[in-house]
Each structure stands twice: as C-alpha cells, then as structure tokens.
Amino acid sequence: MESFGVRTESRNCLVDITAKVRSAVAGAGVRSGIAFIYVPHTTAAVTVNESYDPDVGKDIEDTLSELVPANAGYAHSEGNADAHVKATLVGACAQVPVEDGDLMLGRWQGVFFCEFDGPRTRRVLVKVLKSAE
Ligand code: ZN
C-alpha cells in the first residue's frame, strides 16, 4: 500500500494529484493491474477528469456548490453537511488501469483530490492490484 499527503488551501478545491499517484504506482512495482485510489475522509473525494484546462476543475467545484448549498437546513450539526453530501456524490475512490507500470490515463485526463471542507492536511491511499497474466 502506497500513500501520500495533500495539503489543501481553501474550503473547496480540486487538487491535481496525478504526479503523486504516478509516483505511488511506480513505487508499487506492479507492471500490469489496477490502481485503486482511495480517500479515507468523509468530506473529501477523488475523481478523474480533464487536467489540461484548470477551468474544468473550477467548473466542477462551482457546480457542486450550486447543487449542494452550504446552508440548507441540514440535520448534521457540525456545520459541514454540504461537504459530506459532495463527498458522497463524487465518491471516495477511483480506479485506473495500469500498464508498463504507469497509469493508462487519457491524454487530457488527470486524477483530482476533491476538498470540500478545507483547508486541511489530507491523505490518499493507492493500492495497485496486479493482474493475472
Ligand atoms: Zn461533519
């Protein structure tokens, strides 16, 4: 199991973690398999989307905030119910095929850590499952 930290700088932000995930996959030493990328937090998530234009991440963040308002009479008394709902909508894990020891991402794709209750120091786990060959 590989892992790395992510320091987020605002309450809501998408952070491109592709290079860190690639390093973790290289560290796992698996040539062919599946990278299972997992966020062990209840108010953060992970997704794969366009990394070429940073406006895409901003649009995702803004759209989620429109869909899930910060204050909407939630039952959860901690004051971060919106962050929990966003985390569930996006999801705690992503899977990417691995070949020749590297992520098989599309040309424009990247892996994003999605912060919904920052700024915080977070953790990402990467488990590379080896394929039967
Ligand atoms: Zn909470």
PDB file of C-alpha atoms and ligand atoms in Angstrom:
ATOM      1  CA  MET A   1       0.000   0.000   0.000  1.00  0.00           C
ATOM      2  CA  GLU A   2       1.322   3.409  -1.002  1.00  0.00           C
ATOM      3  CA  SER A   3       0.117   6.725   0.407  1.00  0.00           C
ATOM      4  CA  PHE A   4       0.836  10.432   0.278  1.00  0.00           C
ATOM      5  CA  GLY A   5      -0.358  13.654   1.867  1.00  0.00           C
ATOM      6  CA  VAL A   6      -2.248  16.511   0.241  1.00  0.00           C
ATOM      7  CA  ARG A   7      -2.347  19.992   1.751  1.00  0.00           C
ATOM      8  CA  THR A   8      -5.457  21.863   0.624  1.00  0.00           C
ATOM      9  CA  GLU A   9      -5.587  25.646   0.661  1.00  0.00           C
ATOM     10  CA  SER A  10      -9.307  26.512   0.687  1.00  0.00           C
ATOM     11  CA  ARG A  11     -12.652  25.103   1.808  1.00  0.00           C
ATOM     12  CA  ASN A  12     -13.488  23.809  -1.675  1.00  0.00           C
ATOM     13  CA  CYS A  13     -10.823  22.950  -4.211  1.00  0.00           C
ATOM     14  CA  LEU A  14      -9.781  20.322  -6.699  1.00  0.00           C
ATOM     15  CA  VAL A  15      -6.080  19.473  -6.487  1.00  0.00           C
ATOM     16  CA  ASP A  16      -4.338  17.700  -9.370  1.00  0.00           C
ATOM     17  CA  ILE A  17      -2.629  14.694  -7.750  1.00  0.00           C
ATOM     18  CA  THR A  18      -1.738  12.860 -10.973  1.00  0.00           C
ATOM     19  CA  ALA A  19       2.044  13.127 -10.461  1.00  0.00           C
ATOM     20  CA  LYS A  20       1.773  11.852  -6.881  1.00  0.00           C
ATOM     21  CA  VAL A  21      -0.436   8.939  -7.943  1.00  0.00           C
ATOM     22  CA  ARG A  22       2.024   8.096 -10.750  1.00  0.00           C
ATOM     23  CA  SER A  23       4.892   8.062  -8.212  1.00  0.00           C
ATOM     24  CA  ALA A  24       2.874   5.816  -5.905  1.00  0.00           C
ATOM     25  CA  VAL A  25       2.147   3.430  -8.776  1.00  0.00           C
ATOM     26  CA  ALA A  26       5.827   3.355  -9.727  1.00  0.00           C
ATOM     27  CA  GLY A  27       6.665   2.643  -6.083  1.00  0.00           C
ATOM     28  CA  ALA A  28       4.283  -0.303  -6.015  1.00  0.00           C
ATOM     29  CA  GLY A  29       6.358  -2.051  -8.697  1.00  0.00           C
ATOM     30  CA  VAL A  30       3.359  -3.604 -10.484  1.00  0.00           C
ATOM     31  CA  ARG A  31       3.647  -3.726 -14.300  1.00  0.00           C
ATOM     32  CA  SER A  32       0.063  -4.585 -15.142  1.00  0.00           C
ATOM     33  CA  GLY A  33      -3.018  -4.200 -12.988  1.00  0.00           C
ATOM     34  CA  ILE A  34      -5.409  -1.670 -11.496  1.00  0.00           C
ATOM     35  CA  ALA A  35      -4.588   1.350  -9.356  1.00  0.00           C
ATOM     36  CA  PHE A  36      -7.187   1.723  -6.625  1.00  0.00           C
ATOM     37  CA  ILE A  37      -7.033   5.315  -5.368  1.00  0.00           C
ATOM     38  CA  TYR A  38      -8.811   5.843  -2.069  1.00  0.00           C
ATOM     39  CA  VAL A  39      -9.541   8.902   0.076  1.00  0.00           C
ATOM     40  CA  PRO A  40     -10.041   7.917   3.753  1.00  0.00           C
ATOM     41  CA  HIS A  41     -12.037  11.037   4.665  1.00  0.00           C
ATOM     42  CA  THR A  42     -15.749  11.871   4.957  1.00  0.00           C
ATOM     43  CA  THR A  43     -15.616  15.387   3.485  1.00  0.00           C
ATOM     44  CA  ALA A  44     -13.233  14.837   0.565  1.00  0.00           C
ATOM     45  CA  ALA A  45     -13.295  12.709  -2.575  1.00  0.00           C
ATOM     46  CA  VAL A  46     -11.341  11.694  -5.667  1.00  0.00           C
ATOM     47  CA  THR A  47     -12.226  11.869  -9.346  1.00  0.00           C
ATOM     48  CA  VAL A  48     -10.700  11.562 -12.814  1.00  0.00           C
ATOM     49  CA  ASN A  49     -11.330  14.420 -15.224  1.00  0.00           C
ATOM     50  CA  GLU A  50      -9.642  16.939 -17.502  1.00  0.00           C
ATOM     51  CA  SER A  51      -6.367  18.274 -16.128  1.00  0.00           C
ATOM     52  CA  TYR A  52      -5.291  20.271 -19.185  1.00  0.00           C
ATOM     53  CA  ASP A  53      -7.576  23.262 -18.590  1.00  0.00           C
ATOM     54  CA  PRO A  54      -7.727  24.240 -14.879  1.00  0.00           C
ATOM     55  CA  ASP A  55     -11.112  25.891 -15.529  1.00  0.00           C
ATOM     56  CA  VAL A  56     -12.676  22.407 -15.708  1.00  0.00           C
ATOM     57  CA  GLY A  57     -11.822  21.737 -12.048  1.00  0.00           C
ATOM     58  CA  LYS A  58     -13.151  25.159 -11.120  1.00  0.00           C
ATOM     59  CA  ASP A  59     -16.396  24.497 -13.005  1.00  0.00           C
ATOM     60  CA  ILE A  60     -16.842  21.154 -11.228  1.00  0.00           C
ATOM     61  CA  GLU A  61     -16.247  22.829  -7.867  1.00  0.00           C
ATOM     62  CA  ASP A  62     -18.675  25.692  -8.644  1.00  0.00           C
ATOM     63  CA  THR A  63     -21.372  23.367  -9.982  1.00  0.00           C
ATOM     64  CA  LEU A  64     -21.197  21.118  -6.929  1.00  0.00           C
ATOM     65  CA  SER A  65     -21.543  24.207  -4.712  1.00  0.00           C
ATOM     66  CA  GLU A  66     -24.655  25.261  -6.650  1.00  0.00           C
ATOM     67  CA  LEU A  67     -26.166  21.795  -6.385  1.00  0.00           C
ATOM     68  CA  VAL A  68     -25.308  21.438  -2.704  1.00  0.00           C
ATOM     69  CA  PRO A  69     -25.625  24.805  -0.905  1.00  0.00           C
ATOM     70  CA  ALA A  70     -23.516  25.426   2.201  1.00  0.00           C
ATOM     71  CA  ASN A  71     -26.577  26.100   4.346  1.00  0.00           C
ATOM     72  CA  ALA A  72     -29.791  24.264   3.525  1.00  0.00           C
ATOM     73  CA  GLY A  73     -31.260  23.284   6.874  1.00  0.00           C
ATOM     74  CA  TYR A  74     -29.196  20.127   7.200  1.00  0.00           C
ATOM     75  CA  ALA A  75     -29.663  17.849  10.244  1.00  0.00           C
ATOM     76  CA  HIS A  76     -25.913  17.294  10.806  1.00  0.00           C
ATOM     77  CA  SER A  77     -24.956  19.818  13.499  1.00  0.00           C
ATOM     78  CA  GLU A  78     -21.231  20.021  12.757  1.00  0.00           C
ATOM     79  CA  GLY A  79     -21.800  22.686  10.080  1.00  0.00           C
ATOM     80  CA  ASN A  80     -20.229  20.747   7.216  1.00  0.00           C
ATOM     81  CA  ALA A  81     -23.167  18.683   5.933  1.00  0.00           C
ATOM     82  CA  ASP A  82     -22.672  20.130   2.435  1.00  0.00           C
ATOM     83  CA  ALA A  83     -19.137  18.728   2.424  1.00  0.00           C
ATOM     84  CA  HIS A  84     -20.398  15.245   3.382  1.00  0.00           C
ATOM     85  CA  VAL A  85     -23.023  15.330   0.614  1.00  0.00           C
ATOM     86  CA  LYS A  86     -20.490  16.475  -2.012  1.00  0.00           C
ATOM     87  CA  ALA A  87     -18.049  13.768  -0.903  1.00  0.00           C
ATOM     88  CA  THR A  88     -20.712  11.119  -1.422  1.00  0.00           C
ATOM     89  CA  LEU A  89     -21.727  12.484  -4.841  1.00  0.00           C
ATOM     90  CA  VAL A  90     -18.131  12.378  -6.119  1.00  0.00           C
ATOM     91  CA  GLY A  91     -17.051   9.233  -4.256  1.00  0.00           C
ATOM     92  CA  ALA A  92     -14.164   8.078  -2.083  1.00  0.00           C
ATOM     93  CA  CYS A  93     -12.351   6.039  -4.732  1.00  0.00           C
ATOM     94  CA  ALA A  94     -11.209   5.943  -8.342  1.00  0.00           C
ATOM     95  CA  GLN A  95      -9.753   3.090 -10.376  1.00  0.00           C
ATOM     96  CA  VAL A  96      -7.323   3.481 -13.261  1.00  0.00           C
ATOM     97  CA  PRO A  97      -5.784   0.676 -15.350  1.00  0.00           C
ATOM     98  CA  VAL A  98      -2.000   0.267 -15.060  1.00  0.00           C
ATOM     99  CA  GLU A  99       0.209  -0.983 -17.902  1.00  0.00           C
ATOM    100  CA  ASP A 100       4.001  -0.931 -18.093  1.00  0.00           C
ATOM    101  CA  GLY A 101       3.966   0.352 -14.518  1.00  0.00           C
ATOM    102  CA  ASP A 102       2.088   3.552 -15.358  1.00  0.00           C
ATOM    103  CA  LEU A 103      -1.454   4.890 -15.258  1.00  0.00           C
ATOM    104  CA  MET A 104      -3.362   4.431 -18.519  1.00  0.00           C
ATOM    105  CA  LEU A 105      -4.953   7.878 -18.380  1.00  0.00           C
ATOM    106  CA  GLY A 106      -6.290   9.526 -21.496  1.00  0.00           C
ATOM    107  CA  ARG A 107      -4.315  12.397 -22.953  1.00  0.00           C
ATOM    108  CA  TRP A 108      -6.378  15.092 -21.210  1.00  0.00           C
ATOM    109  CA  GLN A 109      -7.144  13.205 -18.021  1.00  0.00           C
ATOM    110  CA  GLY A 110      -5.767  13.718 -14.542  1.00  0.00           C
ATOM    111  CA  VAL A 111      -6.579  12.460 -11.045  1.00  0.00           C
ATOM    112  CA  PHE A 112      -8.037  15.086  -8.711  1.00  0.00           C
ATOM    113  CA  PHE A 113      -8.269  15.212  -4.960  1.00  0.00           C
ATOM    114  CA  CYS A 114     -11.546  16.992  -4.171  1.00  0.00           C
ATOM    115  CA  GLU A 115     -11.548  19.025  -0.963  1.00  0.00           C
ATOM    116  CA  PHE A 116     -14.934  20.095   0.411  1.00  0.00           C
ATOM    117  CA  ASP A 117     -14.076  21.110   3.979  1.00  0.00           C
ATOM    118  CA  GLY A 118     -10.582  22.568   3.885  1.00  0.00           C
ATOM    119  CA  PRO A 119      -8.063  23.862   4.317  1.00  0.00           C
ATOM    120  CA  ARG A 120      -6.676  20.665   5.811  1.00  0.00           C
ATOM    121  CA  THR A 121      -3.903  18.151   5.501  1.00  0.00           C
ATOM    122  CA  ARG A 122      -5.358  15.027   3.875  1.00  0.00           C
ATOM    123  CA  ARG A 123      -4.210  11.573   2.943  1.00  0.00           C
ATOM    124  CA  VAL A 124      -4.591   9.500  -0.214  1.00  0.00           C
ATOM    125  CA  LEU A 125      -4.064   5.734  -0.352  1.00  0.00           C
ATOM    126  CA  VAL A 126      -3.038   3.939  -3.540  1.00  0.00           C
ATOM    127  CA  LYS A 127      -3.229   0.167  -3.795  1.00  0.00           C
ATOM    128  CA  VAL A 128      -2.091  -1.398  -7.059  1.00  0.00           C
ATOM    129  CA  LEU A 129      -3.731  -4.758  -7.721  1.00  0.00           C
ATOM    130  CA  LYS A 130      -1.684  -6.975 -10.004  1.00  0.00           C
ATOM    131  CA  SER A 131      -3.474  -8.649 -12.924  1.00  0.00           C
ATOM    132  CA  ALA A 132      -3.210 -12.343 -13.506  1.00  0.00           C
ATOM    133  CA  GLU A 133      -1.152 -12.681 -16.707  1.00  0.00           C
TER     134      GLU A 133
HETATM  135 ZN    ZN B   1     -19.409  16.542   9.687  1.00  0.00          ZN
END
